[in-house]
Structure formats: structure tokens, C-alpha cells
Amino acid sequence: MSKTSDLIVFPSRPASAFPADGKRLLVYVVYDKRGDVEDYIPYALRSLREHVDHILVVVNGKLTDAGRAALEPVADEILVRENRGFDIWGYKAGIDHVGEAIADFDELIIANDTWYGPVCPFGPVFDRIDGQELHFWGMTDHARVEPHPFTFTGYLPYHLQSYWVGVRREMFLSEEWQRYWAELPPMDSYSDAVVKHEGVFTEHFTDHGFIGEVAFPIITDVAENYPVLYARQLLEAGCPTLKRRPFFQWPVLLDRLAVIGRWTLEVAEQAGYPVELIHRDVARNVQPRVANTDLAMLEVLAETDLAYDPTAPLRTVVLAHIYYEEMAPEMLDRADCLPGEYDLVITTADEVKAEAIRAVLAGRPARGAREVRVVASNNGRDQGAFLIDCRDVLLSGEYDLLVKIHSKKTPQDIYSVGRHFREQQFTNLLNSPGYAANVVALFQREPGLGLAYPPTVHLGHPTLGRGWWANKPGFYELCKELGIHVPLDDISPLAPFGSMYFARPEALGVLLRREWNPDDFGGAEAYQDGGLAHILERMPSYAAGELGYHTRTIANAEYLAQSHTALEYNLDQLSATIPGASIDQIGLLHILGKMGDGSIGDFLRMYMRRHHPQKDPEMLAPWGARVVRARAVLGRLRDPRRWIRRGSR
């Protein structure tokens, strides 16, 4: 091992370089909750083909016909097994499946699907490692940690990360190798996989005299030596593998450590990796708000056209639900900010409103086909008009891009709040011709971009921290009905609050699997949190993600000047009362919220009663016990390493 490993090596066994005419076996383990195979996997296996002679893909769990069709061109064998024991027992199943035929190979690579690549070429890595006399090697390594982050006793040894380990024949034909896998303990949890295999494999075999090496060792000038923290630096050093973790890690941790996923993605793109494979995988398998944060998917767009390509226009339709006909001129002015021609379909509640809107249209030049439709029912308001009365437009295949807008007044709020919400929507969608051209240019640039809409409204609205409101149970049930498996965000969804957005029609295809009718929405009394309209308002990014389309949030600079300063000040006020960095404060509040009956409100009530305990003396002791516990927890929280779930995934 390299000196950074802190291991005592006993090179008592002979080792050799990889022979020039050697044969290499790859056992590659896949898991997908849908039984599908994400596109980045065949891409990786095709790139490995010139370096390996036989590829055995082990599938943990089910495999769909589409998944098998994706694997067959790139795999020599496919073994489908019960999803038990995580990737480690998948490795064992593959090794057992090969059996005595393993002696036909000079090197075995055991790898899983928790990385993207090759970002940089594999060739230079194999050329360098092949010439070294060793028994086993890994692509990246992990620092020793004390105390052990899973058992809280002893230490987590220095180790090679188990997502990629190469083993030479002197080791995989040894009795110790056979014994290790024969005695492999059951693994029922993620922590089991780390504690019982990944964290001990390297030390176990070096203690038995085998020589190991790492292709891309720990970066010694990084204060916290965990690969998730320096993915960008690994790529810049030529590492061909990019771990998936930086794109689904808890954003609060990445914020604490200043790990910017967008920078990592840019390095991968500059190296020539097709980053749309990452976007597609993340869209399908990561909570959308987490992905939006980890990858910094907010685009702050200029008011001058910087990127639109007029030689590749997108066939565009504006779907405008205008209930308040007096807003028609303003909305049409906004639509006219779009570049080039566009068709216009307006829905409204009755014929009187329709005639008023047609009169407005008569005085304006047309930019394409125009139609005003009276909805069959105003149940569901703009949601019903969109999914029912414009269903034919959405399914026509005639458009590359749609713009969904509606006459938003928010009469239930005070004037300034309602006005801000309306402006927040329209100015961040269609603020000027240059701005709108830059939005369309995003869709020209990224074929996998499914949706673009304003950030979550928060000025005047208590949306942050409770964006689901009462809609999550119904949302979950509707996802099951529509076949949406994208994981739901815990606290607030990533959603177009206000229900206005740019979208590719095909990205919303999941929403059209069901043929909606007005009765599904109910009347005016059903237009509230927990009702279908409010559930559907939160659905687009999850529906698009199921089909592999990603979401970007978009904003103009003036809005960001208002929004960011308010958020910064509010966070400053919140942080002033709780010690530690944001990660400490959030962790503490989450823990307090789980105490007792799980309500932070109880804790706050006890805090208030603390100043008058005589009114409720029995509350004083529980309050004191909770504070003692909270202080102890806060002490542990100060170490950011606690928040890193270590291991291959």
C-alpha cells in the first residue's frame, strides 16, 4: 500500500505484474428498484470491453425485459438473483457462479453500479496498474476513521472502496480467498455491508501477507479525506470513475463542506463524458429537491439573448387558462416575449369570458394558430383545463415545447402578497424577449431537460419547511397509481408552486396515462390542500423524472436580489439563537422534533413555560432532560464526519 494507508504490510507472498497476454474477468453488480438498467451502465460496460475478456453482470432483484435488452449487448453472461446481501453478496454470487473457471483468468475485477464513467479513459489506469507487482488494487481509497462511524467503538480501518477492486490470480486462487468468501457473514443493512466487508477487506488481506495498491490515493491536502468531498479533484487527476454520491448526498452536509456538484459535473462534461446520462439517472432515482440543490440546477438568466439558436426553433404552444379575462392583455404580452412563432390555446370558464378574450386577440397580430376554448367544467381550474381540455394538444406530437400559464390573482391573500406571487411567476418565466429566448435555449441545449419553472415562492408565503402541506399522502397514492417511483422529498417537494412552467410535452406523459374528468377534481369546495388540483400542482417534476427528464429552476437577476437577501436575513435570524453551523442547527432541530410525540411545537411550548414553571411545574423536569440530551447531541453534531454515510454507495 502507499504510505498514506497507515497499514503495516507483510509482503510474505509472491506477487506479479499483469501479464501482457493476460485475461481479465469482470463481475459487475447491478441493482435497480424498478428492475431497469440506467443508461450509464451499458455506457460503462462498453468502455470496459477492450480491457476485460469476460463480463458477468449480476442483477440483485428483478430484471425487466427492457433491462435485459440493455445488458445483453454488453455482457457475456447475466445472472439474476435475490436482492439479498447488497452488492457484496452479489459479488459472492458472481464468484460462485464462475466457479473453477476463474482459474482461466489472471485478474478478477469486482465492481458495482455506484459510479459513472469512464469520465477519463480507463487505458492509462490499466497500463499503470498492470505493471505493478501486487495482489489486489482499488480505484480509490478511504481514510482510517476513529471512532468507527457505525459501531462508535474502535476504528474504521483504512480501506479500498469496494465499488471497484481488482484481484490477481495469486490471491483469488489462495485458500485465504476461498475461506473469506465461504465465511462471509449475512448483511441485512447498509451498515452491515461497510462493517462486515468494505471496512475490513483491505486490512484482512494485507494482514495475511497480500500486497495491495490504490490507483488514486487519498488527496493529502484535503482536510476531510472522504472521496465524496473531492470527486472533482479525482477527475482532474485522471480518475475514470465518478461516484454517484455527490449527486444525492444530503445537501446540508455538502453546504457545510463547500462541495459543489455543479463544478464536478462541469469537469466531467469538459472531459467528454455525456452528462445527460447523469441527469437521467439522477432524475429517476434522487429526490428532486435534493438533486436541484446538489447539482445547483437554478439558472439565473440574462435579459439579453445569449444562447438561443434561431436556426433550430422549437415548435412551441402556449396553453393559457384565463379565468380573469381582464388579465388577458398582460398574459398575451408575456407570451409574445417568446422567440419565433408559437401557437396559442386559451381556455376559459364560459362563453362570455371567451368572447371578451377573442376581442382582445382581434386587436393583436397572430404569431401562429390561435384558439379559445370554453372548458367543460371549471373543476380543477387551470389543472383541469390543462389535463382535460388540452389533452389533445398534449398528445398530438405536434410540439417540442409548451408554456403553461394562467390568470393568477390569489384573491385569498392580501394585495401585496398576491401581487408578488403573480410577479414571481410571470417575471421568472417570461420577463423579456431576451430572457424568454434564454429559457428556450436551455431546452435547445439539453434534450433531457423536461421542465423549467421559478424557484419556490417564499416572500409572503410560509412555503419553506411545509411545501407538502396536507398533500403528501394523496400524492403518494397517485404516484402508485401512475407508476411513479421517483423518491419523494422529505420536507418540501420540488414543484412549480403557482402551476406555471415550460415543459416538453413528452416529459408529462405519465400524467396522461390516466384520462381525467371533471368529477375527479370536485367542485370549488375541493380546491384546497389535499385535493387533486393541489396534488397535481406538485407532481410535474416527479412525473418527468420517472421518464428520465430533469428539471431546472429559473430566475431573473432582479428577483434573485429580492429573494436571496430575504433568505439570507431570515437564516441569519434563525441561526442567531442556535449554536453551531447550519448542519449542527438543522440536526439539532430535527432531533428535538423527534422527541416526545415528535412535535417541535411541544419543545417550544416547554421553552415558554420555562419562564413560568409554577404554572405547569411538571413540565420543568422533562424540559431539562431534553435540553441535557440536546446539548449532548449538539456536541456530537459538531463533527461533520458524522453526517457522511461512508461506504461504496
C-alpha positions as MATLAB code, in Angstrom:
seq = 'MSKTSDLIVFPSRPASAFPADGKRLLVYVVYDKRGDVEDYIPYALRSLREHVDHILVVVNGKLTDAGRAALEPVADEILVRENRGFDIWGYKAGIDHVGEAIADFDELIIANDTWYGPVCPFGPVFDRIDGQELHFWGMTDHARVEPHPFTFTGYLPYHLQSYWVGVRREMFLSEEWQRYWAELPPMDSYSDAVVKHEGVFTEHFTDHGFIGEVAFPIITDVAENYPVLYARQLLEAGCPTLKRRPFFQWPVLLDRLAVIGRWTLEVAEQAGYPVELIHRDVARNVQPRVANTDLAMLEVLAETDLAYDPTAPLRTVVLAHIYYEEMAPEMLDRADCLPGEYDLVITTADEVKAEAIRAVLAGRPARGAREVRVVASNNGRDQGAFLIDCRDVLLSGEYDLLVKIHSKKTPQDIYSVGRHFREQQFTNLLNSPGYAANVVALFQREPGLGLAYPPTVHLGHPTLGRGWWANKPGFYELCKELGIHVPLDDISPLAPFGSMYFARPEALGVLLRREWNPDDFGGAEAYQDGGLAHILERMPSYAAGELGYHTRTIANAEYLAQSHTALEYNLDQLSATIPGASIDQIGLLHILGKMGDGSIGDFLRMYMRRHHPQKDPEMLAPWGARVVRARAVLGRLRDPRRWIRRGSR';
ca = [
       0.000    0.000    0.000;
       1.000    3.610   -0.329;
       2.356    5.321    2.796;
      -0.896    7.186    3.232;
      -2.642    3.931    4.099;
      -1.235    3.717    7.649;
      -1.128   -0.075    7.226;
       1.629   -2.477    8.194;
       2.186   -4.625    5.120;
       3.597   -8.151    5.358;
       4.677   -8.953    1.779;
       5.302  -12.608    2.540;
       3.535  -13.825   -0.570;
       4.940  -13.561   -4.104;
       3.186  -11.069   -6.358;
       3.382  -10.453  -10.081;
       2.502   -7.891  -12.711;
      -0.430   -8.475  -15.021;
       0.909  -10.497  -17.994;
       0.897   -8.916  -21.441;
      -1.367  -11.673  -22.733;
      -3.361  -11.923  -19.506;
      -7.104  -12.412  -19.283;
      -9.354  -10.299  -17.095;
     -12.800  -11.157  -15.671;
     -15.308   -8.515  -14.587;
     -18.104   -9.317  -12.118;
     -20.375   -6.266  -12.168;
     -23.313   -5.984   -9.752;
     -26.465   -4.021  -10.611;
     -29.455   -3.072   -8.507;
     -32.485   -1.085   -9.655;
     -35.736   -0.909   -7.722;
     -37.703   -0.895  -10.991;
     -35.717   -3.756  -12.492;
     -34.482   -1.411  -15.215;
     -30.915   -0.647  -16.236;
     -29.956    3.024  -16.336;
     -28.192    4.200  -19.495;
     -24.903    4.976  -17.753;
     -24.387    1.251  -17.065;
     -24.169   -0.025  -20.682;
     -22.009    3.008  -21.453;
     -19.533    1.982  -18.744;
     -19.517   -1.682  -19.736;
     -18.982   -0.907  -23.429;
     -15.986    1.203  -22.477;
     -14.550   -1.597  -20.343;
     -14.864   -4.207  -23.073;
     -11.416   -3.528  -24.563;
      -9.832   -4.108  -21.156;
     -11.707   -7.231  -19.978;
     -12.246  -10.585  -21.637;
     -15.437  -11.704  -19.922;
     -18.221   -9.653  -18.335;
     -20.619  -11.279  -15.886;
     -23.409   -8.953  -14.788;
     -25.084   -9.944  -11.520;
     -28.524   -8.393  -11.066;
     -29.732   -8.087   -7.489;
     -33.519   -8.352   -7.632;
     -35.768   -8.279  -10.666;
     -34.787   -7.523  -14.255;
     -37.335   -6.224  -16.756;
     -37.310   -7.146  -20.423;
     -36.083   -3.648  -21.213;
     -33.309   -4.027  -18.655;
     -32.216   -7.336  -20.142;
     -32.250   -5.823  -23.627;
     -29.920   -3.083  -22.375;
     -27.468   -5.566  -20.825;
     -27.319   -8.300  -23.434;
     -25.213   -6.372  -25.987;
     -22.557   -5.521  -23.377;
     -22.487   -8.611  -21.126;
     -21.284  -12.152  -21.788;
     -23.495  -13.524  -19.001;
     -26.358  -12.198  -16.896;
     -27.105  -13.728  -13.511;
     -30.338  -12.653  -11.794;
     -30.505  -13.367   -8.076;
     -32.496  -12.488   -4.994;
     -31.752   -8.992   -3.728;
     -30.066  -10.076   -0.538;
     -26.762   -9.043    0.988;
     -26.340   -5.876   -1.077;
     -23.606   -5.703   -3.714;
     -21.208   -7.710   -1.512;
     -23.274  -10.874   -1.693;
     -23.786  -10.105   -5.374;
     -20.006  -10.315   -5.767;
     -20.060  -13.646   -3.939;
     -22.839  -14.960   -6.181;
     -20.829  -13.994   -9.251;
     -17.647  -15.588   -7.956;
     -19.547  -18.767   -7.047;
     -21.186  -18.784  -10.479;
     -17.824  -18.662  -12.256;
     -16.568  -21.446  -10.029;
     -13.403  -23.285  -11.054;
     -13.343  -21.463  -14.389;
     -11.899  -18.485  -12.529;
      -8.527  -20.195  -12.911;
      -8.674  -19.311  -16.617;
      -8.158  -15.631  -15.735;
      -5.235  -13.605  -14.484;
      -7.258  -10.860  -12.814;
     -10.742  -10.522  -11.385;
     -12.435   -7.144  -11.045;
     -15.440   -6.894   -8.755;
     -17.345   -3.661   -9.329;
     -20.826   -2.289   -8.805;
     -23.078    0.321  -10.399;
     -22.467    3.176   -7.938;
     -20.217    5.162  -10.289;
     -20.357    6.917  -13.627;
     -17.636    6.514  -16.187;
     -15.327    6.446  -17.811;
     -15.012   10.177  -17.333;
     -11.302    9.920  -18.051;
     -10.026    6.930  -20.091;
      -9.536    3.545  -18.442;
      -6.472    2.785  -20.565;
      -3.852    4.812  -18.665;
      -5.038    3.358  -15.348;
      -4.754   -0.239  -16.525;
      -1.389    0.488  -18.155;
      -0.049    1.856  -14.882;
      -1.530   -0.794  -12.580;
      -0.752   -3.735  -14.891;
       2.961   -3.137  -14.499;
       2.914   -3.274  -10.712;
       3.633   -6.411   -8.714;
       0.675   -6.705   -6.361;
      -2.184   -8.970   -5.337;
      -5.117   -6.560   -5.315;
      -5.882   -2.944   -6.088;
      -8.683   -0.432   -5.875;
      -9.633    2.621   -7.852;
      -9.957    4.878   -4.771;
      -9.434    4.534   -1.039;
     -10.880    5.764    2.235;
      -9.113    7.174    5.272;
      -8.975    5.479    8.662;
     -11.638    6.924   10.980;
     -11.668    6.725   14.763;
     -14.048    6.075   16.402;
     -15.832    3.831   13.947;
     -18.749    5.851   12.493;
     -21.103    2.862   12.520;
     -20.181    0.976   15.683;
     -18.910    4.034   17.663;
     -16.113    1.882   19.089;
     -12.682    1.021   17.792;
     -11.912    2.339   14.334;
     -12.903    2.061   10.704;
      -9.709    0.819    9.011;
      -8.115    2.443    6.024;
      -9.593    0.566    3.064;
     -10.034    0.387   -0.660;
     -13.539    1.376   -1.660;
     -15.461   -1.758   -2.551;
     -17.166   -0.364   -5.655;
     -14.032   -1.340   -7.620;
     -11.444   -3.904   -6.528;
      -9.091   -5.817   -8.817;
      -7.636   -9.135   -7.619;
      -4.759  -11.063   -9.212;
      -4.790  -14.853   -9.583;
      -2.278  -15.488   -6.769;
      -4.860  -14.080   -4.394;
      -8.162  -15.367   -5.815;
      -6.741  -18.911   -6.072;
      -5.490  -18.849   -2.473;
      -7.030  -20.728    0.418;
      -7.471  -17.469    2.309;
      -9.597  -16.038   -0.525;
     -11.760  -19.158   -0.579;
     -12.167  -19.031    3.196;
     -13.071  -15.325    3.213;
     -15.981  -15.739    0.834;
     -17.123  -19.070    2.302;
     -17.391  -17.405    5.734;
     -18.881  -14.133    4.501;
     -21.455  -13.122    7.160;
     -25.058  -12.158    6.337;
     -25.587   -8.474    5.555;
     -29.043   -7.140    6.260;
     -28.295   -3.427    6.220;
     -26.106   -0.858    4.556;
     -24.027   -0.549    7.713;
     -23.517   -4.330    7.684;
     -22.003   -4.067    4.203;
     -19.495   -1.492    5.449;
     -18.733   -3.051    8.840;
     -18.573   -6.679    7.695;
     -16.892   -6.296    4.310;
     -15.842   -2.970    2.855;
     -14.184   -1.667    6.002;
     -12.310   -4.900    6.775;
     -11.462   -6.466    3.384;
      -8.268   -4.479    2.807;
      -6.845   -4.918    6.295;
      -7.828   -8.592    6.362;
      -5.836   -9.482    3.272;
      -2.840   -7.256    3.966;
      -2.640   -8.837    7.419;
      -2.399  -12.172    5.609;
       0.558  -11.028    3.565;
      -1.136   -9.879    0.386;
       0.036   -6.681   -1.276;
      -2.493   -4.047   -2.225;
      -2.382   -0.734   -4.030;
      -4.709    2.113   -4.946;
      -4.841    3.824   -8.330;
      -5.915    7.228   -6.985;
      -4.910    7.575   -3.332;
      -6.282    9.942   -0.728;
      -5.600   13.561   -1.530;
      -3.448   14.529    1.423;
      -4.071   18.278    1.232;
      -7.821   17.811    1.695;
      -8.740   18.267    5.347;
     -11.512   15.671    5.354;
     -10.281   12.635    3.423;
     -13.532   11.203    2.106;
     -13.837   10.668   -1.659;
     -17.279   12.275   -1.821;
     -15.597   15.521   -0.842;
     -13.027   15.573   -3.613;
     -14.713   13.969   -6.619;
     -13.720   16.981   -8.685;
     -10.064   16.639   -7.724;
     -10.099   12.910   -8.543;
     -11.379   13.650  -12.037;
      -8.752   16.308  -12.528;
      -6.150   13.680  -11.529;
      -7.423   11.370  -14.283;
      -9.685    9.028  -12.311;
     -12.109    7.357  -14.750;
     -14.826    6.734  -12.154;
     -17.131    9.358  -10.661;
     -19.092    8.218   -7.642;
     -22.826    8.882   -7.722;
     -22.907   10.011   -4.097;
     -22.106   13.728   -4.623;
     -25.344   13.978   -6.564;
     -27.641   12.557   -3.878;
     -25.829   13.333   -0.620;
     -27.662   15.392    1.996;
     -27.296   18.970    0.689;
     -26.743   20.391    4.173;
     -23.560   18.346    4.500;
     -22.273   19.400    1.086;
     -23.004   23.007    2.012;
     -21.015   22.623    5.239;
     -18.047   21.277    3.283;
     -18.421   23.558    0.241;
     -18.752   20.626   -2.171;
     -20.339   21.998   -5.349;
     -21.855   19.258   -7.501;
     -22.264   21.614  -10.428;
     -18.495   22.131  -10.580;
     -17.941   18.372  -10.587;
     -20.447   17.969  -13.396;
     -18.708   20.684  -15.406;
     -15.354   18.895  -15.067;
     -16.965   15.651  -16.259;
     -18.522   17.414  -19.228;
     -15.245   19.087  -20.144;
     -13.581   15.662  -20.068;
     -16.071   14.454  -22.667;
     -18.419   12.393  -20.520;
     -22.058   12.565  -21.717;
     -23.500   14.210  -18.622;
     -27.051   13.631  -19.865;
     -26.537   10.067  -18.552;
     -26.020   11.525  -15.083;
     -29.013   13.844  -15.381;
     -31.242   10.969  -16.483;
     -30.153    8.679  -13.648;
     -30.460   11.417  -11.034;
     -33.895   12.472  -12.337;
     -35.219    8.930  -11.912;
     -33.564    7.967   -8.658;
     -32.887   11.026   -6.487;
     -35.324   13.234   -4.603;
     -35.872   16.161   -6.997;
     -35.253   18.919   -4.460;
     -32.070   17.198   -3.300;
     -30.909   16.905   -6.915;
     -31.825   20.528   -7.615;
     -29.655   21.579   -4.681;
     -26.712   19.188   -5.033;
     -26.301   19.973   -8.735;
     -27.127   23.693   -8.322;
     -29.817   23.450  -11.000;
     -31.042   27.038  -10.635;
     -30.306   29.070  -13.774;
     -30.109   32.842  -13.346;
     -30.815   34.100  -16.858;
     -29.882   37.363  -18.536;
     -32.334   39.778  -20.114;
     -30.383   39.784  -23.384;
     -30.394   36.799  -25.721;
     -27.121   34.946  -25.172;
     -27.777   31.408  -26.364;
     -30.932   30.977  -28.486;
     -30.366   29.313  -31.860;
     -32.875   30.674  -34.407;
     -31.815   28.001  -36.915;
     -33.189   25.259  -34.631;
     -36.528   26.616  -33.389;
     -38.698   24.501  -31.123;
     -42.335   24.026  -32.094;
     -43.989   25.842  -29.217;
     -47.525   26.107  -27.892;
     -48.750   28.388  -25.115;
     -51.549   26.882  -23.033;
     -53.172   29.734  -21.139;
     -56.096   29.311  -18.778;
     -57.661   32.765  -18.414;
     -60.398   32.893  -15.809;
     -59.906   36.593  -15.126;
     -60.383   37.937  -18.632;
     -59.101   41.373  -17.628;
     -55.643   39.777  -17.338;
     -55.661   38.665  -20.986;
     -53.640   41.627  -22.354;
     -50.918   41.209  -19.734;
     -50.679   37.460  -20.324;
     -50.550   37.860  -24.096;
     -47.804   40.443  -23.730;
     -45.859   37.900  -21.701;
     -46.405   35.180  -24.294;
     -45.178   37.489  -27.037;
     -41.766   37.509  -25.340;
     -41.184   34.041  -26.796;
     -38.806   33.849  -29.753;
     -40.208   32.983  -33.157;
     -43.666   31.665  -33.877;
     -45.868   29.919  -31.355;
     -49.392   28.538  -31.292;
     -51.817   29.691  -28.623;
     -54.616   27.737  -26.969;
     -56.646   29.688  -24.407;
     -59.118   28.011  -22.082;
     -61.700   29.876  -20.041;
     -64.733   29.205  -17.891;
     -67.680   30.347  -20.051;
     -68.664   31.858  -23.380;
     -68.933   35.403  -22.013;
     -65.294   35.307  -20.962;
     -64.353   33.643  -24.239;
     -65.899   36.469  -26.295;
     -64.060   39.074  -24.251;
     -60.793   37.241  -24.823;
     -61.447   36.874  -28.557;
     -61.998   40.619  -28.731;
     -58.593   41.195  -27.196;
     -56.998   38.775  -29.654;
     -58.652   40.521  -32.593;
     -56.586   43.610  -31.928;
     -53.255   41.775  -31.794;
     -51.149   40.261  -34.588;
     -51.015   36.460  -34.553;
     -47.706   34.636  -34.058;
     -49.255   31.308  -35.061;
     -52.515   29.381  -34.797;
     -54.870   30.681  -32.081;
     -57.874   29.108  -30.418;
     -60.117   29.959  -27.481;
     -61.853   27.027  -25.783;
     -64.596   27.004  -23.169;
     -63.871   24.263  -20.642;
     -66.437   21.565  -19.997;
     -66.162   22.365  -16.282;
     -64.090   24.738  -14.185;
     -63.481   21.949  -11.664;
     -59.756   21.798  -11.052;
     -59.362   25.294  -12.522;
     -56.128   25.523  -14.550;
     -55.202   21.904  -13.745;
     -58.455   20.562  -15.151;
     -58.260   22.824  -18.203;
     -54.705   21.632  -18.879;
     -55.178   17.879  -18.430;
     -58.754   17.549  -19.727;
     -59.493   20.306  -22.194;
     -55.977   20.443  -23.651;
     -55.328   16.705  -23.567;
     -55.475   16.515  -27.362;
     -52.803   19.199  -27.656;
     -50.520   17.461  -25.177;
     -50.834   14.137  -27.000;
     -50.723   15.499  -30.549;
     -46.969   15.170  -31.028;
     -47.004   18.499  -32.845;
     -44.979   20.424  -30.277;
     -41.482   20.313  -28.816;
     -42.208   22.783  -26.042;
     -45.214   24.076  -24.125;
     -45.647   27.070  -21.866;
     -48.358   26.688  -19.221;
     -49.626   29.958  -17.731;
     -52.867   31.099  -16.120;
     -54.504   34.255  -14.791;
     -53.222   34.189  -11.225;
     -54.692   36.671   -8.763;
     -54.592   34.797   -5.451;
     -57.600   36.730   -4.089;
     -57.435   34.911   -0.753;
     -54.192   36.742    0.088;
     -53.660   40.410    0.828;
     -52.916   42.553   -2.215;
     -49.122   42.773   -1.858;
     -48.774   39.024   -1.295;
     -50.964   38.142   -4.252;
     -49.202   40.642   -6.483;
     -45.772   39.320   -5.557;
     -46.821   35.730   -6.274;
     -48.103   36.716   -9.716;
     -44.964   38.716  -10.488;
     -42.755   35.936   -9.166;
     -44.334   33.589  -11.684;
     -44.507   35.758  -14.789;
     -41.188   37.590  -14.436;
     -39.254   34.374  -13.873;
     -40.886   32.732  -16.897;
     -41.400   35.463  -19.500;
     -39.676   38.593  -18.258;
     -38.462   39.954  -21.585;
     -37.779   38.730  -25.133;
     -34.112   38.157  -24.313;
     -34.913   36.338  -21.093;
     -37.524   34.092  -22.733;
     -35.089   33.300  -25.553;
     -32.556   32.147  -22.965;
     -35.154   29.866  -21.358;
     -35.926   28.257  -24.705;
     -32.186   27.950  -25.339;
     -31.918   25.712  -22.257;
     -34.251   23.243  -23.955;
     -32.296   23.525  -27.198;
     -29.072   22.758  -25.328;
     -30.346   19.902  -23.139;
     -32.532   17.268  -24.824;
     -33.167   15.712  -21.406;
     -34.496   18.906  -19.848;
     -38.151   18.268  -19.103;
     -39.249   21.281  -17.066;
     -38.163   24.801  -16.151;
     -40.001   26.988  -13.659;
     -39.456   29.619  -10.952;
     -37.932   28.746   -7.571;
     -40.219   28.051   -4.631;
     -42.125   31.184   -3.694;
     -41.379   32.271   -0.138;
     -41.811   36.053    0.146;
     -45.243   36.466    1.673;
     -45.784   32.697    1.832;
     -44.754   30.235    4.566;
     -43.900   27.614    1.929;
     -40.415   26.680    3.097;
     -40.430   23.781    5.510;
     -44.006   22.805    4.740;
     -44.350   22.724    0.973;
     -46.234   19.445    1.059;
     -48.883   20.834    3.429;
     -51.629   18.178    3.505;
     -50.885   16.843    0.028;
     -48.228   14.195    0.581;
     -50.494   11.207    1.412;
     -52.621   11.774   -1.686;
     -49.502   12.470   -3.741;
     -48.012    9.140   -2.667;
     -51.157    7.248   -3.631;
     -51.334    8.958   -7.023;
     -47.691    8.083   -7.667;
     -48.504    4.432   -7.041;
     -51.439    4.621   -9.446;
     -49.412    6.304  -12.202;
     -46.290    4.174  -11.726;
     -44.017    6.963  -10.482;
     -41.086    5.568   -8.477;
     -39.048    8.754   -8.119;
     -38.332    9.132   -4.372;
     -40.377   11.828   -2.673;
     -38.643   14.727   -0.968;
     -38.979   14.613    2.797;
     -39.946   18.163    3.731;
     -40.986   20.131    0.647;
     -41.347   18.928   -2.933;
     -39.550   20.452   -5.870;
     -42.604   21.808   -7.624;
     -43.919   24.672   -9.764;
     -45.830   26.367   -6.966;
     -48.233   28.569   -8.876;
     -48.500   25.899  -11.591;
     -46.786   27.793  -14.422;
     -43.854   26.348  -16.340;
     -42.048   25.495  -19.544;
     -42.132   21.773  -20.381;
     -41.582   19.205  -23.077;
     -44.982   17.590  -23.687;
     -43.466   14.097  -23.652;
     -41.964   14.763  -20.212;
     -45.522   14.927  -18.829;
     -46.567   11.673  -20.451;
     -47.020    9.888  -17.122;
     -49.735   12.396  -16.132;
     -51.652   11.480  -19.272;
     -51.688    7.745  -18.585;
     -54.945    8.433  -16.830;
     -57.832   10.061  -18.655;
     -59.003   12.682  -16.188;
     -62.544   14.006  -15.883;
     -64.036   16.989  -14.013;
     -65.517   14.809  -11.288;
     -62.002   13.742  -10.277;
     -61.331   17.300   -9.109;
     -64.606   18.052   -7.364;
     -66.171   21.488   -7.108;
     -64.907   24.693   -5.550;
     -65.047   23.151   -2.081;
     -62.405   20.579   -3.149;
     -59.901   23.212   -4.252;
     -57.797   23.069   -1.116;
     -54.742   21.288    0.238;
     -55.241   17.555   -0.042;
     -57.445   18.000   -3.098;
     -56.432   16.692   -6.502;
     -55.603   20.095   -8.004;
     -53.095   20.853   -5.258;
     -51.625   17.362   -5.508;
     -51.153   17.743   -9.257;
     -49.547   21.144   -8.760;
     -46.688   19.323   -7.016;
     -46.475   16.436   -9.481;
     -44.702   17.597  -12.710;
     -41.038   17.106  -11.743;
     -41.728   13.665  -10.283;
     -43.704   12.618  -13.359;
     -40.981   13.929  -15.663;
     -38.277   12.309  -13.552;
     -39.883    8.889  -13.922;
     -39.300    9.207  -17.670;
     -35.728   10.417  -17.169;
     -36.322   14.131  -17.736;
     -34.646   16.539  -15.336;
     -35.868   19.877  -14.007;
     -34.210   23.268  -13.768;
     -35.443   26.212  -11.785;
     -35.054   29.596  -13.493;
     -34.954   33.166  -12.228;
     -34.101   36.666  -13.314;
     -31.468   38.703  -11.522;
     -33.870   41.264  -10.069;
     -35.978   38.566   -8.436;
     -32.849   36.910   -7.012;
     -31.868   40.251   -5.472;
     -35.147   40.220   -3.560;
     -35.215   36.511   -2.780;
     -31.629   35.869   -1.727;
     -31.360   38.864    0.572;
     -34.576   37.869    2.354;
     -33.452   34.246    2.692;
     -30.038   35.327    3.941;
     -31.514   37.623    6.556;
     -34.097   35.085    7.717;
     -31.470   32.347    8.041;
     -29.259   34.763    9.935;
     -32.097   35.420   12.389;
     -32.800   31.727   12.864;
     -29.123   30.890   13.269;
     -28.544   33.536   15.916;
     -30.439   31.520   18.530;
     -28.783   28.120   17.960;
     -25.042   27.445   18.269;
     -23.002   25.808   15.554;
     -23.076   25.818   11.762;
     -26.220   25.159    9.749;
     -25.623   21.417    9.790;
     -25.452   21.470   13.601;
     -28.566   23.616   13.905;
     -30.624   21.575   11.461;
     -29.518   18.310   13.019;
     -30.402   19.546   16.489;
     -33.834   20.794   15.428;
     -34.584   17.523   13.651;
     -33.665   15.561   16.765;
     -35.710   17.812   19.029;
     -38.628   17.419   16.653;
     -38.457   13.652   17.087;
     -38.508   13.766   20.893;
     -41.659   13.086   22.830;
     -44.604   12.854   20.468;
     -42.437   14.134   17.611;
     -43.546   17.775   17.681;
     -41.089   20.663   17.857;
     -44.127   22.667   18.975;
     -44.102   20.781   22.270;
     -40.484   21.740   22.783;
     -41.257   25.403   22.106;
     -44.212   25.375   24.489;
     -41.991   23.949   27.168;
     -39.452   26.655   26.412;
     -42.087   29.312   27.032;
     -43.236   27.634   30.232;
     -39.668   27.562   31.479;
     -40.039   31.200   32.438;
     -43.186   30.443   34.457;
     -42.726   26.872   35.730;
     -45.105   27.447   38.619;
     -47.944   27.448   36.095;
     -47.016   23.966   34.935;
     -44.316   22.574   37.263;
     -44.491   19.026   35.927;
     -43.188   20.320   32.598;
     -39.905   21.581   34.058;
     -38.198   18.216   34.544;
     -38.925   16.879   31.033;
     -37.743   20.166   29.570;
     -34.488   19.983   31.486;
     -33.917   16.369   30.433;
     -34.445   17.276   26.810;
     -32.025   20.168   26.978;
     -29.351   17.917   28.523;
     -29.877   15.405   25.758;
     -29.903   18.086   23.100;
     -26.605   19.508   24.372;
     -25.021   16.076   24.211;
     -26.308   15.590   20.693;
     -25.034   19.006   19.664;
     -21.567   18.067   20.842;
     -21.579   15.078   18.500;
     -23.032   17.127   15.682;
     -20.079   19.470   15.618;
     -18.030   16.860   13.751;
     -19.296   16.965   10.142;
     -17.941   13.470    9.554;
     -20.911   12.145   11.499;
     -23.149   13.106    8.620;
     -21.253   11.154    5.966;
     -22.674    7.724    5.288;
     -19.473    6.027    4.391;
     -19.190    3.100    2.080;
     -19.334    2.165   -1.564;
     -22.735    3.700   -2.211;
];
